[in-house]
XYZ file of C-alpha atoms in Angstrom:
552
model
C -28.315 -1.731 20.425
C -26.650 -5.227 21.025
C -23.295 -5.167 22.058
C -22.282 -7.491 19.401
C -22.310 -4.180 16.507
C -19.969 -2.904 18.451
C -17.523 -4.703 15.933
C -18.209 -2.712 13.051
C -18.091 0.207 15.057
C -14.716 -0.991 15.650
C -14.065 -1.705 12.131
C -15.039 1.322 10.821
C -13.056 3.596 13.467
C -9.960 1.848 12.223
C -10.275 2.202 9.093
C -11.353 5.965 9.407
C -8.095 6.413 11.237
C -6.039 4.782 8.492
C -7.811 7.094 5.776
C -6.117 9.934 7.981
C -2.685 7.899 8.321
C -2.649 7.477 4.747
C -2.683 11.318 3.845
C -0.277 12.226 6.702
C 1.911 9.477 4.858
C 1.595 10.838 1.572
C 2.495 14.415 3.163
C 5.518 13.102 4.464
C 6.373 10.451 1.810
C 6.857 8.292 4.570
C 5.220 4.313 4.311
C 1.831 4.181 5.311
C 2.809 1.137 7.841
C 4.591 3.780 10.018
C 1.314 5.896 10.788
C -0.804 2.316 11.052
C 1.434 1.252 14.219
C 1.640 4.392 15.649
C -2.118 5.265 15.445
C -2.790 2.117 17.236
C -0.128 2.671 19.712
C -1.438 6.713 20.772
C -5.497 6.294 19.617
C -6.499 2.440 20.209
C -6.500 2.408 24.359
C -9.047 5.889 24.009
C -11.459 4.092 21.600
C -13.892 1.844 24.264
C -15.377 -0.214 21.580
C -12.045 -1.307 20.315
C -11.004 -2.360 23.774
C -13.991 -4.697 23.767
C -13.948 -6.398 20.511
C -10.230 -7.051 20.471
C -10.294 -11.191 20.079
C -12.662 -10.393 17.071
C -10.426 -7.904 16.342
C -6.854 -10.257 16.592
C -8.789 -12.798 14.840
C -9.732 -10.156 11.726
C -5.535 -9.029 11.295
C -4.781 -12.811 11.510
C -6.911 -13.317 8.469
C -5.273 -10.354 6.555
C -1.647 -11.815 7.423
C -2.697 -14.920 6.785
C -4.023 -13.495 2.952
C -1.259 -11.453 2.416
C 1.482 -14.595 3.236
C -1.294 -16.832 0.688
C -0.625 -14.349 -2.149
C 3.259 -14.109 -1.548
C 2.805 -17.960 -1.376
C 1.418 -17.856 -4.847
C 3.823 -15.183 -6.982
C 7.264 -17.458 -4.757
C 9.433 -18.675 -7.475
C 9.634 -22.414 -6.041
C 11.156 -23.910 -9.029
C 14.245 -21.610 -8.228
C 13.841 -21.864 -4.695
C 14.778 -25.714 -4.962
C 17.710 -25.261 -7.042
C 19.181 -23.316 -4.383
C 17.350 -25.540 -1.535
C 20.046 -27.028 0.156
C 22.019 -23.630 0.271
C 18.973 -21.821 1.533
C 18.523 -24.314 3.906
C 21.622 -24.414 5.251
C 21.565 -20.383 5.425
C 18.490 -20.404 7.025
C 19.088 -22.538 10.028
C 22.700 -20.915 10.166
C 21.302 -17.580 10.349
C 18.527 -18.290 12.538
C 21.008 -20.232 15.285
C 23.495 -17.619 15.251
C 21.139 -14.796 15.557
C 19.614 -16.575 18.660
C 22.586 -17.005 20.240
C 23.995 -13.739 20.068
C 20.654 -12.120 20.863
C 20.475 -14.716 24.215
C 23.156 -13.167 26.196
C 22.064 -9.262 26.449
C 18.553 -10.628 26.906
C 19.527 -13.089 29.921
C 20.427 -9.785 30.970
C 17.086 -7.859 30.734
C 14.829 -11.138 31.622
C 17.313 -12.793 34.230
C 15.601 -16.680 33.192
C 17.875 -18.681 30.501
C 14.870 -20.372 29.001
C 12.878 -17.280 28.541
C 15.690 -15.501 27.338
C 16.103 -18.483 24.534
C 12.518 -18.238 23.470
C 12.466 -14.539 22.993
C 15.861 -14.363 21.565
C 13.997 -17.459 18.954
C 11.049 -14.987 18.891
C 13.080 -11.414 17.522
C 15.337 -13.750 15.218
C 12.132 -14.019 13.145
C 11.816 -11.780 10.003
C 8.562 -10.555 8.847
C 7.547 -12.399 6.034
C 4.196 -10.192 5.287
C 6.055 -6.740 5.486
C 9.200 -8.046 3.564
C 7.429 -10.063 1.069
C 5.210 -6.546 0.238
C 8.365 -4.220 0.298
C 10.141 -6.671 -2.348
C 6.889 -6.542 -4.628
C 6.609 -3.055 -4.597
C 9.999 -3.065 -5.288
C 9.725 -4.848 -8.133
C 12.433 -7.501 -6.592
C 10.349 -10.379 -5.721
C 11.698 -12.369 -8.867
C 15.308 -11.358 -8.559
C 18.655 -12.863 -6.632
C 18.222 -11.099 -3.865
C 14.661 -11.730 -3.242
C 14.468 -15.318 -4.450
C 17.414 -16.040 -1.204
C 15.470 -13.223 0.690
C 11.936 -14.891 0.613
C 13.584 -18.678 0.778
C 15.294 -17.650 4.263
C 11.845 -16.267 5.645
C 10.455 -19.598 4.654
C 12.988 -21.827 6.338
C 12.074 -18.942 9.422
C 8.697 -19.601 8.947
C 9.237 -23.548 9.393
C 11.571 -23.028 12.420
C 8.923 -20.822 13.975
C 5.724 -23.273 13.257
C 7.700 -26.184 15.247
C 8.661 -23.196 17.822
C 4.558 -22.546 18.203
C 3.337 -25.745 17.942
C 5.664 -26.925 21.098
C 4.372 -23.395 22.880
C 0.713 -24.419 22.188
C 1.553 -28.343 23.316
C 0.309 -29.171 19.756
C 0.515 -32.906 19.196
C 2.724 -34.999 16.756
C -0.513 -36.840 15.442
C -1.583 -33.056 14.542
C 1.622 -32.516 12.609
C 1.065 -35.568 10.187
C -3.097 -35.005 9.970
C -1.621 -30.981 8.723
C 0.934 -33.017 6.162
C -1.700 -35.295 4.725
C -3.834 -32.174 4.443
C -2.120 -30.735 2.801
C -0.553 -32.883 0.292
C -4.642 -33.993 -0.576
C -4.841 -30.488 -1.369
C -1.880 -30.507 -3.352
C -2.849 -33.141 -5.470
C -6.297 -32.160 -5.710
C -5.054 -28.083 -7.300
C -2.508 -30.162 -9.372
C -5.377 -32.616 -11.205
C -7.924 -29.715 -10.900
C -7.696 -26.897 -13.407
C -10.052 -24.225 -11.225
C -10.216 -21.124 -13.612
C -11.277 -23.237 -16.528
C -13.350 -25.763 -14.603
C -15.658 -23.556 -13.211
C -14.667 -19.860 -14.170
C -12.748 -17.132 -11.833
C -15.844 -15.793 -9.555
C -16.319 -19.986 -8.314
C -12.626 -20.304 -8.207
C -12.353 -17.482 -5.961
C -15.272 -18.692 -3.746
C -13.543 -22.269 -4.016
C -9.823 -20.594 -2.917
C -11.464 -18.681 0.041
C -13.494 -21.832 1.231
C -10.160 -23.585 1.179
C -8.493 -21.394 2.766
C -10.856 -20.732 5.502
C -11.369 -24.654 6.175
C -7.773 -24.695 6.700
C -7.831 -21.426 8.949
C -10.530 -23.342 10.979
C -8.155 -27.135 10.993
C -5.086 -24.730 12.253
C -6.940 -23.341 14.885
C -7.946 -26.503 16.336
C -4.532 -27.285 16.421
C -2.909 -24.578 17.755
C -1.007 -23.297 14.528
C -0.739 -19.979 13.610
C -3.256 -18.831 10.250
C -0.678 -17.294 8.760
C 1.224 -20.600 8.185
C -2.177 -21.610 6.804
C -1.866 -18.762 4.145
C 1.339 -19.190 3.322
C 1.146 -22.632 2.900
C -1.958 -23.151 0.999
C -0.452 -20.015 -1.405
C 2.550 -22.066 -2.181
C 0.771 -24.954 -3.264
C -2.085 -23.206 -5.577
C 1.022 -21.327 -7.000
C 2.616 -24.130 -8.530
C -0.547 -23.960 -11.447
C 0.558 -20.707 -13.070
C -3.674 -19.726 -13.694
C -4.098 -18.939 -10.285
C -2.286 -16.439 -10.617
C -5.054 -14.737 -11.857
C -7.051 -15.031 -8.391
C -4.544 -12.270 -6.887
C -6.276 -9.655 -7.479
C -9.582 -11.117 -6.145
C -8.075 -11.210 -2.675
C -5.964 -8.343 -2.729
C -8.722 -5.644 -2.121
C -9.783 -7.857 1.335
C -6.079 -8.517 2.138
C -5.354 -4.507 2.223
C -8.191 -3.961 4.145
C -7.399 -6.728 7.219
C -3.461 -5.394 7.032
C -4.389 -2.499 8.121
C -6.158 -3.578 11.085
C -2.905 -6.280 11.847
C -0.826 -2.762 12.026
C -3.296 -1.294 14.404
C -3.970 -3.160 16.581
C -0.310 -4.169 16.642
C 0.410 -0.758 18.323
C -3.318 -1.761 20.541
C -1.118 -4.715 21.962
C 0.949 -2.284 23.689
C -0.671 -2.368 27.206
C 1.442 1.173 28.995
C 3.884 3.683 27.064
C 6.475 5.565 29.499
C 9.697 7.394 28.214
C 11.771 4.505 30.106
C 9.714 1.831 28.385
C 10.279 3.363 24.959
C 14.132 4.028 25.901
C 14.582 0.242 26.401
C 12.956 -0.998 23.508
C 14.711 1.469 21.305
C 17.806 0.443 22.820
C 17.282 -3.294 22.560
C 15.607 -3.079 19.048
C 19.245 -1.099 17.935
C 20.701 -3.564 19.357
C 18.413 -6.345 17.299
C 18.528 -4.975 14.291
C 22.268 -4.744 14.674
C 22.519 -8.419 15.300
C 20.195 -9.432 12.565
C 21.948 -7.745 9.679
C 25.628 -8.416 10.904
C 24.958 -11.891 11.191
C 22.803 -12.022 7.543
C 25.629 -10.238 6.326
C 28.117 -12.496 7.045
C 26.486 -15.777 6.285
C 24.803 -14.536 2.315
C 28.831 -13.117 1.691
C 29.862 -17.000 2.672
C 27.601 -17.304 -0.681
C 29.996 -16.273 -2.606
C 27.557 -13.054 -3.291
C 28.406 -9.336 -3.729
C 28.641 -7.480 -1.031
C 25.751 -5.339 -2.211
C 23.906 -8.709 -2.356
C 24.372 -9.211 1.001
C 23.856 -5.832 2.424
C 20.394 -5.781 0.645
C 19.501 -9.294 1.954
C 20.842 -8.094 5.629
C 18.830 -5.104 5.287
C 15.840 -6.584 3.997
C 15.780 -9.510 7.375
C 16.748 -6.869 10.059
C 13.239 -6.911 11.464
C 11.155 -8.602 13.553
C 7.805 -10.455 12.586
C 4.675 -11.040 12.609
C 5.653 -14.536 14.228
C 7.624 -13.308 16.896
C 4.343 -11.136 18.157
C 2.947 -14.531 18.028
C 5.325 -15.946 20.175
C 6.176 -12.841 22.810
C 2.089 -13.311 23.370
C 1.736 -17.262 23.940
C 5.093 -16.634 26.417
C 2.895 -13.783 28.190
C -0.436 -15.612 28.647
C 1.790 -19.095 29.808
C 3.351 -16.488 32.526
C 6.426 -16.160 31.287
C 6.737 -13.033 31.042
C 5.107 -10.019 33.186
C 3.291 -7.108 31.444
C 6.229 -4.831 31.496
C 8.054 -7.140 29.674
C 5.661 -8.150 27.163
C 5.311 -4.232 26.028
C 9.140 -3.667 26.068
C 9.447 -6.816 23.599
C 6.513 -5.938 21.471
C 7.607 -1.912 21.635
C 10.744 -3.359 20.088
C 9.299 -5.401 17.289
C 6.917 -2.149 16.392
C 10.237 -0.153 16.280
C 12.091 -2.880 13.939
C 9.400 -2.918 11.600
C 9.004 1.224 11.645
C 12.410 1.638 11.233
C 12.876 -0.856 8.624
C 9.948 0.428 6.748
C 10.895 4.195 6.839
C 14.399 3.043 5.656
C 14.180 0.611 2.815
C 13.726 3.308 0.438
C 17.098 5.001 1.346
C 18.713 1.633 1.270
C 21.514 2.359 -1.175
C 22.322 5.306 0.823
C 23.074 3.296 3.922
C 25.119 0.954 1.367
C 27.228 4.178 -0.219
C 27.284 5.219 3.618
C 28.419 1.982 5.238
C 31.584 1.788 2.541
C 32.302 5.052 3.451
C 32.402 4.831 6.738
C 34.070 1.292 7.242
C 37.988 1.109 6.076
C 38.374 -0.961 2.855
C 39.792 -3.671 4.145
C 37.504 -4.399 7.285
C 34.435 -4.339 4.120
C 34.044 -8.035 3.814
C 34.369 -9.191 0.510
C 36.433 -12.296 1.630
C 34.948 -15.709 -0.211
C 35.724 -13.711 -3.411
C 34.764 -15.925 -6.473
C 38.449 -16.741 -8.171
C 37.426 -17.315 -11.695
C 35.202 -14.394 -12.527
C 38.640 -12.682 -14.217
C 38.235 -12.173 -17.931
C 41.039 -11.616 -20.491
C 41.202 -8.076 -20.777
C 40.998 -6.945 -24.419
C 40.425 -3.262 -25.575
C 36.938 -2.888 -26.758
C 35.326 -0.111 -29.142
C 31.635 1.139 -30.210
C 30.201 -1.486 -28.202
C 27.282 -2.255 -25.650
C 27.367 -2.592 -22.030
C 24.796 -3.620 -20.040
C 24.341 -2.756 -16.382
C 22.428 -5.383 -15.266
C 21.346 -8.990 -15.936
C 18.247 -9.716 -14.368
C 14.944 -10.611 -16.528
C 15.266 -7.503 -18.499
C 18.791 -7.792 -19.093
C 18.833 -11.245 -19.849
C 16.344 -10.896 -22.729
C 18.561 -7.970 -24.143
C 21.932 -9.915 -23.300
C 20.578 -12.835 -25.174
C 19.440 -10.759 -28.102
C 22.625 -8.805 -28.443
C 24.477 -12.355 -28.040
C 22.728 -14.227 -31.021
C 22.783 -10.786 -32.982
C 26.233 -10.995 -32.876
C 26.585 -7.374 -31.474
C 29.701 -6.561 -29.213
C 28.709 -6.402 -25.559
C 29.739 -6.337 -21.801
C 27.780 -7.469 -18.699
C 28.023 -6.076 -15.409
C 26.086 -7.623 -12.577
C 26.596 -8.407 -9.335
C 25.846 -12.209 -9.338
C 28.438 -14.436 -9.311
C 26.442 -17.348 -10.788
C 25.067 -14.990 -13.600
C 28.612 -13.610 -14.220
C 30.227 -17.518 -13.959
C 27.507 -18.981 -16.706
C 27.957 -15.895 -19.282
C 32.011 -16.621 -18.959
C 31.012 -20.365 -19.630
C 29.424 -19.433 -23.004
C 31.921 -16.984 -23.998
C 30.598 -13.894 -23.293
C 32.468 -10.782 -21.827
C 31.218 -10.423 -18.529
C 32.332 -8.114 -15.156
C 31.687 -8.816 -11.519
C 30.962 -6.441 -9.195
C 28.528 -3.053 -8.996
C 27.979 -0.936 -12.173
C 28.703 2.191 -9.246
C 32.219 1.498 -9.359
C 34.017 3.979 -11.681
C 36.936 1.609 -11.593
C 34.379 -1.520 -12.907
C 33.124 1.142 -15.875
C 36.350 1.807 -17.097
C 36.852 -2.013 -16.941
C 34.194 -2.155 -19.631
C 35.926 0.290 -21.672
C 33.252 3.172 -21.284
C 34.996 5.850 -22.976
C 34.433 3.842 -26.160
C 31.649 2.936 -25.691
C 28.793 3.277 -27.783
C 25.567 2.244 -25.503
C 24.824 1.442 -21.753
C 21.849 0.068 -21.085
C 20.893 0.034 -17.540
C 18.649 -2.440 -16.833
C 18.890 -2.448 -12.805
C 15.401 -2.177 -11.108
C 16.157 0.279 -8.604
C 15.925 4.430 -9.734
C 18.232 5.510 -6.793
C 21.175 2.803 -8.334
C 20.144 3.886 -11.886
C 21.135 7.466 -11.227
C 24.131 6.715 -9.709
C 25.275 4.846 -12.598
C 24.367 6.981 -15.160
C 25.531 9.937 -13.691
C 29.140 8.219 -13.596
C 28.392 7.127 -17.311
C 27.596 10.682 -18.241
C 30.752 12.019 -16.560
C 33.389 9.154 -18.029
C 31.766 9.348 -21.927
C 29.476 12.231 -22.303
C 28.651 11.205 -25.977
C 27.445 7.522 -25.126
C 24.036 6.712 -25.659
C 22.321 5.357 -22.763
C 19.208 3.376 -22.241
C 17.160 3.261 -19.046
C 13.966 1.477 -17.925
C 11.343 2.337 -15.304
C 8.663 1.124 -13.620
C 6.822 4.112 -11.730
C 5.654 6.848 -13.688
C 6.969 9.360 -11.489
C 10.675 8.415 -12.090
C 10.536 8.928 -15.868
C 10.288 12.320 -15.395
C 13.237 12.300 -13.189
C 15.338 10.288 -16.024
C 14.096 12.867 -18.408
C 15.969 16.062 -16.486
C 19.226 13.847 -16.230
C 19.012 14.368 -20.131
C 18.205 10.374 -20.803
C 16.664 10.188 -24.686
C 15.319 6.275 -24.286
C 13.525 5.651 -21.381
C 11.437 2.119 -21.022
C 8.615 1.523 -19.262
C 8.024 -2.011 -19.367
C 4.183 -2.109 -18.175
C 3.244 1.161 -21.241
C 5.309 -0.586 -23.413
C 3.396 -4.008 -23.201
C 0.113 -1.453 -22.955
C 1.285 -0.237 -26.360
C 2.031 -3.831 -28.196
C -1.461 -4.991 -26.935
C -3.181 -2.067 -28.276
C -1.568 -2.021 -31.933
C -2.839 -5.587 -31.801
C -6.071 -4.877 -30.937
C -6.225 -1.855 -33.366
C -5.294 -3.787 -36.105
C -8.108 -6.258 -35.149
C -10.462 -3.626 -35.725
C -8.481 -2.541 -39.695
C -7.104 0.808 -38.636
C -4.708 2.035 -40.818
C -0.776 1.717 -40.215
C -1.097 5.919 -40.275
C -3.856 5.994 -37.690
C -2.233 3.379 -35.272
C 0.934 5.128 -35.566
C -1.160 8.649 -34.486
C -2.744 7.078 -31.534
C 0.779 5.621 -30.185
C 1.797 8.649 -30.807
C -0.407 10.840 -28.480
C 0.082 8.556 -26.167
C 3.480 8.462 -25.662
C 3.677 12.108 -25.816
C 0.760 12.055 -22.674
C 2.792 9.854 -21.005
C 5.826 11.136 -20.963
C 7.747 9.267 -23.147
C 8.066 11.671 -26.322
C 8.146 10.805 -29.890
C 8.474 6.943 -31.688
């Protein structure tokens, strides 16, 4: 057989191995991610075909990094980006510089050559982009504060680090403007084109993939990385709010390529000895350390809560995808031996596996790190002066935990209504605006027992907690339950498994935004087709009570 099949043997032994990784990460409820690297790291070097198809291979994860930074590109809340953009900027190149700097003086250390040590200290201050961008939309925090300054950070990262490349790869200023007039032809060209109603979803899908190829093929030529490409060409189609609708075409293919980037991110890996896996643990501590100190510290100069800025510093504490990039162009110019090259890219595996098997006990490190660190060394210096309202005793009223979309539709509601109500939220320029038009507002976390009995909660006749995350939602209404047993309180969720969860906390009115919207389409739909008000009102019925969510 020719040699040349010996890609989809390749393929196929990959993905084999990931249906395996999956269930051992379901087992352990640990991210999938984890078991991807790993596999690659113990199983890739034993598989012969792999070993021989590995530039088809690279080229193949590329792709699905590329796809999966096009589709973040798409759902990226621009428009709010740019009122922020000089901030984010500013933060950005801040965060980026002081990272590098603190990360070049233990690495002069381990590499002994100040240039090198620059590059790779430029090289681990970059996020990942395709990992964090998929953790905030699973999370369901793509579209909030955190992850609109999150995801505008990894873009001014992802600028930094296409100038860092392009001088690596000797690209050429001429190539620079030929990729700007590119892609502002492009631009123009989605912006007068309508796709979905010019020529129906199944051509604008074959249109989006031969555009995104073409420019897969232009970036190669000039030495800049596909990924870019994605991202790139994903920001631009997302400014026309009907391609939206070309996600899911892509995501199935996108899936499928990530889990060959993980793989054979753990294939790069050329030796594994204890002392090699000792030093990159040591220096990705040591990293990931820097990385969220210094995030920390520059998003609280924001003016932003301090859980704000943990989550952000959390959230950028890992390497990236560009950074592999980088550590490999430094390896093949002979910058760096073979021993060094695995140590660096053990240590971005390790960020990335550690980051991954931690985000989802992220409030845990919060509640730990207050704990742990004396009240006055927790840094809420910058603290915004005029978020102090006139305290006035306040009875059978509302408050709402929360004032992100959800809350915002129900604060605005409850506003025009003219129904007493309290806000608590964390962001200062949410709290600052509802103080503008005269309504009662609080700054600061809806955790804070002191902060509840700001609100008056013993008089109170509702919470509402509209905060995304479950772990934060129990937290608060646990505290709720304890201060006024006989309040009322209102929770949403997104994932089916936590309603059940609400439900043994003894929580009466649970929302789940995606059944609820299932529910308004179908009553619309029923009535379409002249069922009775009685028979509509049995079927909602039966379905709530399948889904958990008891009686109308």
């Amino acid at each position: 057989m020719d040699a040349s099949f010996g890609i989809f043997a390749s393929f196929g032994s990959i993905l084999l191995i990931a249906v395996c990784a999956s269930l051992l990460a379901r087992k352990f409820r640990v991210p999938a991610v984890v078991f991807y690297i790993v596999s690659g790291l113990l199983l890739g070097r034993y598989i012969p075909w792999i070993n021989t198809h590995t530039n088809g291979l690279q080229a193949a994860s590329d792709i699905g990094v590329a796809l999966l930074l096009f589709t973040i590109g798409i759902e990226l809340p621009l428009a709010r980006f740019f009122q922020r953009g000089k901030e984010v900027l500013a933060l950005g190149f801040l965060q980026f510089v002081g990272i590098t700097f603190l990360l070049f003086i233990p690495l002069l250390l381990l590499l002994r050559t100040p240039l090198v040590a620059l590059l790779v200290a430029s090289a681990l201050s970059f996020s990942s982009t395709a990992v964090v961008g998929k953790r905030l939309s699973e999370r369901g925090d793509n579209s909030s504060a955190t992850g609109d300054l999150t995801i505008g950070i990894l873009l001014v990262q992802d600028l930094i680090s296409i100038v860092l490349i392009s001088i690596l790869s000797s690209t050429s200023l001429i190539s620079f403007f030929v990729v700007l007039l590119i892609f502002i032809g492009v631009f123009l060209l989605l912006k007068r084109l309508p796709l979905l109603t010019a020529f129906g979803l199944e051509e604008s899908t074959q249109l989006t993939f031969a555009l995104l190829f073409l420019c897969f093929w232009f970036f190669g030529q000039v030495k800049l990385p596909l990924p870019t490409a994605g991202f790139l060409l994903g920001v631009l189609m997302g400014t026309r709010i009907e391609h939206m609708a070309l996600f899911s075409q892509i995501r199935t293919l996108r899936d499928i390529l990530l889990v060959v980037f993980f793989f054979m991110l753990g294939v790069s890996v050329s030796s594994i000895s204890f002392a090699l896996v000792f030093v990159a643990l040591c220096v990705a501590l040591l990293v990931m350390a820097v990385k969220f100190t210094m995030t920390y510290v520059f998003v609280t100069i924001l003016k932003m809560h301090p859980k704000h800025s943990f989550s952000v510093g959390f959230d950028l504490m890992q390497c990236g995808e560009f950074g592999f990039i980088i550590l490999l162009l430094l390896f093949r110019g002979g910058m760096l031996s073979a021993y060094q090259k695995d140590v660096l890219l053990m240590t971005i595996m390790v960020t990335l596996i550690v980051y991954v098997f931690s985000d989802q006990h992220r409030l845990w490190f919060y509640q730990l790190v207050k704990r742990l660190i004396p009240l006055w060394l927790w840094p809420r210096a910058f603290p915004v002066q005029d978020l102090d309202v006139v305290e006035e005793r306040m009875e059978n009223h509302i408050i709402l935990c929360g004032y992100g979309r959800v809350g915002s539709y129900i604060g605005h509601t409850l506003h025009i209504s003219g129904i007493p109500f309290v806000v608590i939220d964390t962001d200062a320029h949410h709290i600052q605006a509802l103080l503008h038009k005269g309504i009662k507002a609080l700054y600061g976390d809806a955790e804070e027992v002191e902060l509840l009995r700001r609100a008056d909660v013993a008089t109170a006749r509702f919470v509402i907690v509209a905060v995304p995350d479950h772990v934060e939602q129990e937290n608060i209404i646990l505290l709720v339950k304890r201060l006024n047993p006989k309040a009322t309180i209102v929770a949403r969720s997104h994932l089916q498994r936590n309603i059940r969860h609400l439900r043994t906390l003894g929580i009466e009115y649970i929302v789940h935004p995606e059944f609820e919207a299932s529910l308004t389409i179908l009553k619309r739909i029923l009535k379409l087709y002249n069922q009775t008000h009685d028979d509509i009102k049995k079927h909602i019925h039966y379905l709530k009570i399948e889904h958990g969510m008891g009686e109308e």
